[in-house]
Coordinates of C-alpha atoms in Angstrom, one line a residue:
M1 CA 0.0 0.0 0.0
A2 CA 1.5 3.3 -1.1
V3 CA 1.9 6.3 1.2
K4 CA 1.7 9.8 -0.2
P5 CA 5.0 11.7 0.5
E6 CA 4.8 14.4 3.2
E7 CA 3.7 17.8 2.0
S8 CA 3.8 21.3 3.5
I9 CA 0.4 23.0 3.3
V10 CA -0.7 26.5 4.2
L11 CA -4.4 27.0 5.2
R12 CA -5.9 30.5 5.3
N13 CA -9.6 29.9 5.5
E14 CA -12.3 27.2 5.7
S15 CA -12.3 26.9 1.9
D16 CA -8.6 25.8 2.0
V17 CA -9.6 23.2 4.6
A18 CA -12.4 21.9 2.4
G19 CA -10.0 21.7 -0.6
L20 CA -7.4 19.9 1.4
L21 CA -9.7 17.2 2.7
T22 CA -11.4 16.8 -0.7
A23 CA -8.0 16.3 -2.4
I24 CA -7.0 13.8 0.3
A25 CA -10.2 11.8 -0.2
A26 CA -9.8 11.9 -4.0
S27 CA -6.3 10.3 -3.7
A28 CA -7.6 7.6 -1.4
I29 CA -4.2 6.8 -0.1
P30 CA -2.5 7.4 3.3
S31 CA -1.0 10.9 3.6
R32 CA 1.0 13.0 6.1
S33 CA 1.1 16.7 5.9
S34 CA 2.7 19.5 7.8
V35 CA 0.1 22.3 7.9
T36 CA 0.7 25.9 8.7
V37 CA -2.1 28.4 9.6
P38 CA -0.5 31.9 9.4
E39 CA -0.4 33.8 12.6
R40 CA -2.2 31.0 14.5
T41 CA -0.7 27.5 14.6
N42 CA 1.1 24.6 13.0
F43 CA 0.0 21.0 13.1
V44 CA 0.7 17.6 11.6
L45 CA -2.2 16.0 9.7
W46 CA -2.5 12.3 9.0
T47 CA -5.3 10.7 6.9
L48 CA -5.8 7.0 6.3
P49 CA -8.4 5.0 4.4
T50 CA -10.3 2.7 6.8
T51 CA -13.1 0.2 6.9
E52 CA -14.3 1.6 10.2
A53 CA -17.8 3.1 10.2
A54 CA -17.8 6.8 9.4
R55 CA -18.9 9.1 12.2
C56 CA -19.5 12.2 10.0
S57 CA -19.6 13.5 6.5
L58 CA -16.9 15.4 4.6
Q59 CA -18.6 18.7 5.3
R60 CA -18.7 17.9 9.0
A61 CA -15.1 17.0 9.0
V62 CA -14.2 20.3 7.4
E63 CA -16.1 22.1 10.1
E64 CA -14.5 20.1 12.9
L65 CA -11.0 20.6 11.5
S66 CA -11.7 24.4 11.1
N67 CA -12.8 24.6 14.7
F68 CA -9.7 22.7 15.7
V69 CA -7.5 25.2 13.9
Q70 CA -9.2 28.2 15.6
S71 CA -9.3 26.6 19.1
S72 CA -6.7 27.8 21.5
S73 CA -7.3 24.9 24.0
Q74 CA -7.7 21.9 21.7
S75 CA -4.3 20.3 21.0
S76 CA -5.4 17.2 19.0
I77 CA -8.3 15.9 17.0
C78 CA -9.4 12.5 15.7
L79 CA -12.4 11.6 13.5
I80 CA -13.7 9.3 10.8
F81 CA -15.4 10.8 7.8
S82 CA -16.8 9.6 4.5
A83 CA -16.1 11.2 1.2
T84 CA -16.2 10.5 -2.6
T85 CA -13.0 9.1 -4.1
A86 CA -11.5 9.1 -7.5
K87 CA -11.4 5.3 -7.7
P88 CA -14.0 3.9 -10.1
E89 CA -14.6 0.8 -8.0
T90 CA -15.5 2.7 -4.9
A91 CA -17.7 5.7 -5.2
E92 CA -17.3 6.6 -1.5
S93 CA -14.8 5.6 1.2
N94 CA -14.2 6.3 4.8
F95 CA -11.0 8.0 6.2
L96 CA -9.4 8.3 9.5
L97 CA -8.1 11.8 10.2
A98 CA -5.7 12.7 13.0
A99 CA -4.0 16.0 13.7
S100 CA -1.7 17.3 16.5
K101 CA -0.5 20.8 16.9
V102 CA 3.2 21.2 16.8
D103 CA 3.4 23.6 19.8
R104 CA 1.4 21.3 22.1
K105 CA 1.7 17.7 20.7
T106 CA 0.0 14.8 22.3
P107 CA 2.8 12.5 23.4
E108 CA 1.0 9.3 22.4
L109 CA 0.0 10.6 19.0
V110 CA 3.4 12.0 18.2
E111 CA 5.0 8.6 19.1
V112 CA 2.7 6.8 16.7
L113 CA 2.9 9.4 13.9
A114 CA 6.7 9.3 14.1
G115 CA 6.6 5.5 13.7
L116 CA 4.6 5.5 10.5
K117 CA 6.7 5.3 7.4
T118 CA 6.8 7.4 4.3
E119 CA 6.8 5.9 0.9
Q120 CA 10.6 5.6 0.7
Q121 CA 10.7 3.9 4.1
Q122 CA 7.7 1.6 3.6
E123 CA 9.1 -1.9 3.3
S124 CA 5.9 -4.0 3.2
E125 CA 2.2 -3.8 3.5
E126 CA 2.5 -5.9 6.7
D127 CA 4.6 -3.1 8.3
F128 CA 2.0 -0.5 7.3
N129 CA -0.8 -2.5 8.8
T130 CA 1.1 -2.9 12.0
N131 CA 1.6 0.8 12.3
F132 CA -2.0 1.5 11.2
S133 CA -3.3 -0.9 14.0
L134 CA -1.1 0.9 16.5
L135 CA -2.5 4.2 15.5
K136 CA -6.1 3.0 15.9
R137 CA -5.3 1.5 19.3
T138 CA -3.8 4.8 20.4
W139 CA -6.9 6.7 19.3
T140 CA -9.2 4.3 21.1
R141 CA -7.1 4.5 24.3
L142 CA -7.0 8.3 24.2
S143 CA -10.7 8.5 23.5
S144 CA -11.6 6.3 26.4
R145 CA -9.4 8.4 28.7
Q146 CA -10.9 11.6 27.3
L147 CA -7.5 13.3 27.1
Y148 CA -6.2 15.2 24.1
L149 CA -7.7 13.1 21.3
P150 CA -11.5 13.1 21.2
L151 CA -13.2 11.0 18.6
Y152 CA -15.7 13.4 17.0
E153 CA -19.2 12.2 15.9
S154 CA -21.7 14.1 13.9
H155 CA -24.0 16.4 15.6
D156 CA -27.0 14.1 14.9
A157 CA -25.1 11.2 16.6
Q158 CA -24.2 13.3 19.5
D159 CA -27.8 14.6 19.9
N160 CA -29.1 11.0 19.7
G161 CA -26.6 9.9 22.4
K162 CA -27.6 12.8 24.6
R163 CA -31.3 12.1 24.2
H164 CA -30.7 8.4 25.0
H165 CA -28.7 9.4 28.1
R166 CA -31.5 11.8 29.2
H167 CA -34.2 9.2 28.6
R168 CA -32.2 6.6 30.6
L169 CA -31.8 9.0 33.5
L170 CA -35.5 9.9 33.3
Y171 CA -36.5 6.2 33.3
I172 CA -34.2 5.5 36.3
S173 CA -35.5 8.5 38.2
L174 CA -39.2 7.5 37.6
T175 CA -38.5 3.9 38.6
V176 CA -36.9 5.1 41.9
L177 CA -39.7 7.5 42.5
L178 CA -42.5 5.0 41.9
T179 CA -40.7 2.3 44.0
T180 CA -40.2 4.7 46.9
T181 CA -43.8 5.9 46.7
L182 CA -45.0 2.3 46.7
L183 CA -42.9 1.4 49.7
I184 CA -44.0 4.4 51.7
T185 CA -47.6 3.7 50.8
L186 CA -47.4 0.1 51.9
L187 CA -45.5 1.1 55.1
A188 CA -48.1 3.7 56.0
A189 CA -51.0 1.3 55.3
Y190 CA -49.2 -1.3 57.5
I191 CA -48.7 1.1 60.4
L192 CA -52.2 2.6 60.2
S193 CA -53.9 -0.7 59.9
G194 CA -55.4 -2.0 63.2
N195 CA -55.7 -5.5 61.9
H196 CA -52.1 -6.4 60.8
H197 CA -50.6 -9.4 62.5
L198 CA -46.9 -8.7 61.9
P199 CA -44.8 -7.0 64.5
N200 CA -44.3 -3.3 64.0
P201 CA -40.6 -2.6 63.6
F202 CA -41.0 0.9 64.8
R203 CA -42.3 -0.2 68.2
S204 CA -40.0 -1.0 71.2
H205 CA -41.5 -4.5 71.4
P206 CA -42.6 -6.7 68.4
W207 CA -46.2 -7.1 69.8
Q208 CA -46.7 -3.5 70.9
R209 CA -49.3 -3.0 68.2
Y210 CA -51.4 -0.2 69.9
T211 CA -50.4 3.0 71.7
T212 CA -51.5 2.9 75.3
G213 CA -49.9 6.1 76.5
N214 CA -50.0 6.6 80.3
S215 CA -52.9 4.2 80.7
H216 CA -52.2 1.2 83.1
G217 CA -52.7 -2.3 81.7
P218 CA -51.2 -4.7 79.2
K219 CA -49.0 -3.2 76.5
Y220 CA -48.8 -6.1 74.1
Q221 CA -51.3 -8.0 72.1
L222 CA -50.8 -11.1 70.0
Q223 CA -53.3 -13.1 67.8
F224 CA -52.9 -16.8 68.3
S225 CA -52.6 -19.2 65.4
H226 CA -51.7 -22.9 65.4
H227 CA -48.2 -21.8 64.5
N228 CA -47.5 -19.7 67.6
V229 CA -49.9 -20.6 70.4
T230 CA -47.9 -23.5 71.8
G231 CA -44.6 -21.5 71.8
W232 CA -46.3 -18.6 73.6
K233 CA -47.9 -20.8 76.2
T234 CA -44.5 -22.4 76.9
A235 CA -42.6 -19.2 77.1
H236 CA -45.1 -17.5 79.5
N237 CA -45.9 -20.6 81.6
F238 CA -49.6 -20.4 80.7
N239 CA -52.0 -21.3 83.4
P240 CA -55.7 -21.0 82.4
S241 CA -56.8 -20.0 85.9
D242 CA -54.7 -16.8 85.6
W243 CA -56.7 -15.6 82.6
R244 CA -60.3 -14.6 81.6
L245 CA -61.8 -14.7 78.1
R246 CA -64.0 -12.0 76.6
L247 CA -66.3 -13.8 74.1
D248 CA -67.2 -10.7 72.0
D249 CA -63.6 -10.1 70.8
Q250 CA -62.0 -13.4 71.9
S251 CA -59.4 -11.6 74.0
L252 CA -57.6 -13.2 76.9
I253 CA -57.3 -10.8 79.8
P254 CA -55.2 -11.2 83.0
A255 CA -57.5 -12.3 85.8
S256 CA -56.1 -9.6 88.1
L257 CA -57.6 -6.9 85.8
W258 CA -61.0 -8.4 85.4
T259 CA -63.9 -6.1 86.6
P260 CA -67.5 -6.7 87.7
E261 CA -68.7 -4.6 84.8
E262 CA -66.8 -6.8 82.3
E263 CA -68.2 -9.9 84.0
R264 CA -71.8 -8.6 83.7
Y265 CA -71.6 -8.1 80.0
Q266 CA -69.8 -11.4 79.4
Q267 CA -72.6 -13.3 81.1
W268 CA -75.0 -11.9 78.6
F269 CA -72.7 -13.1 75.7
R270 CA -72.4 -16.5 77.3
H271 CA -76.1 -16.9 77.6
R272 CA -77.0 -15.7 74.1
Y273 CA -74.2 -17.6 72.3
P274 CA -73.9 -21.1 73.7
E275 CA -71.6 -22.3 70.9
K276 CA -69.0 -19.6 71.9
E277 CA -69.5 -20.4 75.6
E278 CA -68.7 -24.1 74.8
I279 CA -65.4 -23.1 73.3
R280 CA -64.6 -21.1 76.5
Q281 CA -65.6 -23.8 78.9
Q282 CA -63.6 -26.5 77.1
G283 CA -60.5 -24.3 76.8
L284 CA -60.3 -24.9 73.1
F285 CA -59.3 -21.3 72.4
T286 CA -55.7 -22.0 73.2
E287 CA -55.5 -25.5 71.6
E288 CA -53.4 -25.8 68.5
S289 CA -55.7 -28.4 67.0
F290 CA -58.7 -26.2 67.3
L291 CA -57.0 -23.1 65.8
A292 CA -55.7 -25.2 62.9
D293 CA -59.2 -26.6 62.0
P294 CA -60.8 -24.2 59.4
F295 CA -64.3 -25.6 60.1
A296 CA -64.1 -25.7 63.9
I297 CA -63.2 -22.0 64.1
Q298 CA -66.4 -21.1 62.2
V299 CA -68.8 -20.3 65.0
P300 CA -72.5 -19.5 64.7
T301 CA -73.5 -15.9 65.3
D302 CA -76.2 -13.3 64.5
S303 CA -76.5 -9.7 63.4
T304 CA -76.8 -8.6 67.1
F305 CA -73.4 -9.9 68.0
H306 CA -71.4 -7.2 66.2
T307 CA -73.7 -4.4 67.4
A308 CA -73.4 -5.6 71.0
H309 CA -69.6 -5.9 70.6
C310 CA -69.3 -2.3 69.3
V311 CA -71.4 -0.8 72.1
L312 CA -69.2 -2.6 74.6
T313 CA -66.1 -1.5 72.8
L314 CA -67.1 2.1 73.1
R315 CA -67.9 1.6 76.8
R316 CA -64.4 0.1 77.3
Y317 CA -62.8 3.0 75.6
W318 CA -64.7 5.5 77.7
T319 CA -64.0 3.6 80.9
A320 CA -60.2 3.4 80.1
K321 CA -60.0 7.1 79.3
E322 CA -61.9 8.0 82.6
S323 CA -60.1 5.6 84.9
G324 CA -56.6 5.5 83.3
T325 CA -56.7 1.7 83.2
H326 CA -57.4 -0.6 80.3
L327 CA -57.8 -4.4 80.0
C328 CA -56.5 -4.8 76.4
P329 CA -54.4 -2.5 74.3
R330 CA -57.0 -2.4 71.5
D331 CA -59.5 -1.0 74.0
L332 CA -57.6 2.3 73.3
D333 CA -57.3 2.1 69.5
Y334 CA -59.1 5.0 68.0
R335 CA -59.3 3.2 64.6
H336 CA -61.4 0.5 66.2
M337 CA -63.6 3.1 67.9
R338 CA -64.2 4.8 64.5
H339 CA -65.1 1.5 62.9
C340 CA -67.7 0.8 65.6
L341 CA -69.2 4.3 65.4
D342 CA -69.5 4.0 61.6
S343 CA -71.2 0.6 62.1
L344 CA -73.7 2.0 64.6
D345 CA -74.4 5.0 62.4
S346 CA -75.6 2.7 59.6
L347 CA -77.7 0.8 62.1
V348 CA -79.5 3.6 64.0
F349 CA -79.7 6.1 61.1
P350 CA -81.3 4.1 58.3
E351 CA -82.3 5.8 55.0
G352 CA -85.8 6.5 54.0
V353 CA -89.0 6.8 56.1
R354 CA -90.0 4.4 58.8
G355 CA -91.6 1.2 57.6
P356 CA -93.8 -1.3 59.3
V357 CA -92.6 -2.7 62.6
E358 CA -90.6 -5.8 62.0
K359 CA -90.8 -8.9 64.2
E360 CA -87.9 -9.5 66.6
E361 CA -85.2 -11.5 64.9
D362 CA -84.9 -15.1 66.1
P363 CA -81.3 -15.9 66.6
A364 CA -82.0 -19.6 66.1
E365 CA -83.1 -18.9 62.5
D366 CA -80.0 -16.7 61.7
E367 CA -77.5 -18.8 59.8
R368 CA -74.5 -16.5 60.2
F369 CA -71.0 -17.5 61.3
M370 CA -68.0 -15.7 62.6
I371 CA -64.4 -16.8 62.5
W372 CA -62.9 -17.3 66.0
K373 CA -59.7 -15.4 66.6
T374 CA -58.2 -15.8 70.0
K375 CA -56.1 -12.8 71.1
V376 CA -54.0 -12.5 74.3
C377 CA -53.3 -9.2 76.0
F378 CA -50.2 -9.4 78.2
D379 CA -47.1 -7.8 79.7
E380 CA -43.7 -9.4 79.9

């Protein structure tokens, strides 16, 4: 492969730059030129035909080289451009262009340019290919380090790259924002829910599910399942005689806190709901086999049961607030109170005008069921 002998060229304006690159492209052979820009700078220019993909057109290459000449801070330039050649077999070819200013040469580039041979020194095509590969490797290394030898792309390619980068940042930002929002929403729902059964990590104890403030009474509440009931009974040396069971919310209360008022209301529940009373008398509410049976825990009930529970729930809340003592942490849960008030509203404030007086509901004919859920209210 022939190499064009080194030439000395003087550039005075952008038209001269265009003429230089057009002539280089027309010759379609490697060339080295010493270029002088009067009253501005001197630089060495190398061009090589290449099969690498072109990054810009001949016109863009002219503009970039002109900017390089006029720049006081840019010491080197490297780009790949396409242009029409004089060879009949190839209407258009791609060219590598490298230039380094004489007053501030890039060390790596100067080393490679000095190693490339002129036509008189070129011994074989293998030598040329070796030097040509070395030059490409140097350009790649310098481009990756973003030092003196940037590899210019066309403005369209640069704009596409910037748009892609912006879209990627936007996608990542939206993903992070949506994920964070979802996590915050789930966490808030978890904390605000009065029915979650997992320990709250923001509490000082895993089963401190409700805020009791300065009220005296149990701080912790745990819903039993067949997975945890045996372990809890063993850890707390469970003795049935030390506890009392409230049928309306299936809560175990320390016997030392039981009150005559609570006993009076529980007697009413025991009389009206014999199936629930049977579970209490037999002590099934802390048995693993009972809690694991999906049919056994379905206990008959009626529409009055929930209403009675809510009235008693509100009374417990009022009593705890007035006396400063509660029996179970949920007795002070405002979310539970709001639920009961909403339920009573729908019952005592029906829509429409008063209709005919209905017969009293017979609980024996009501085929409703409730799911038994034993809870224990305790302190360590």
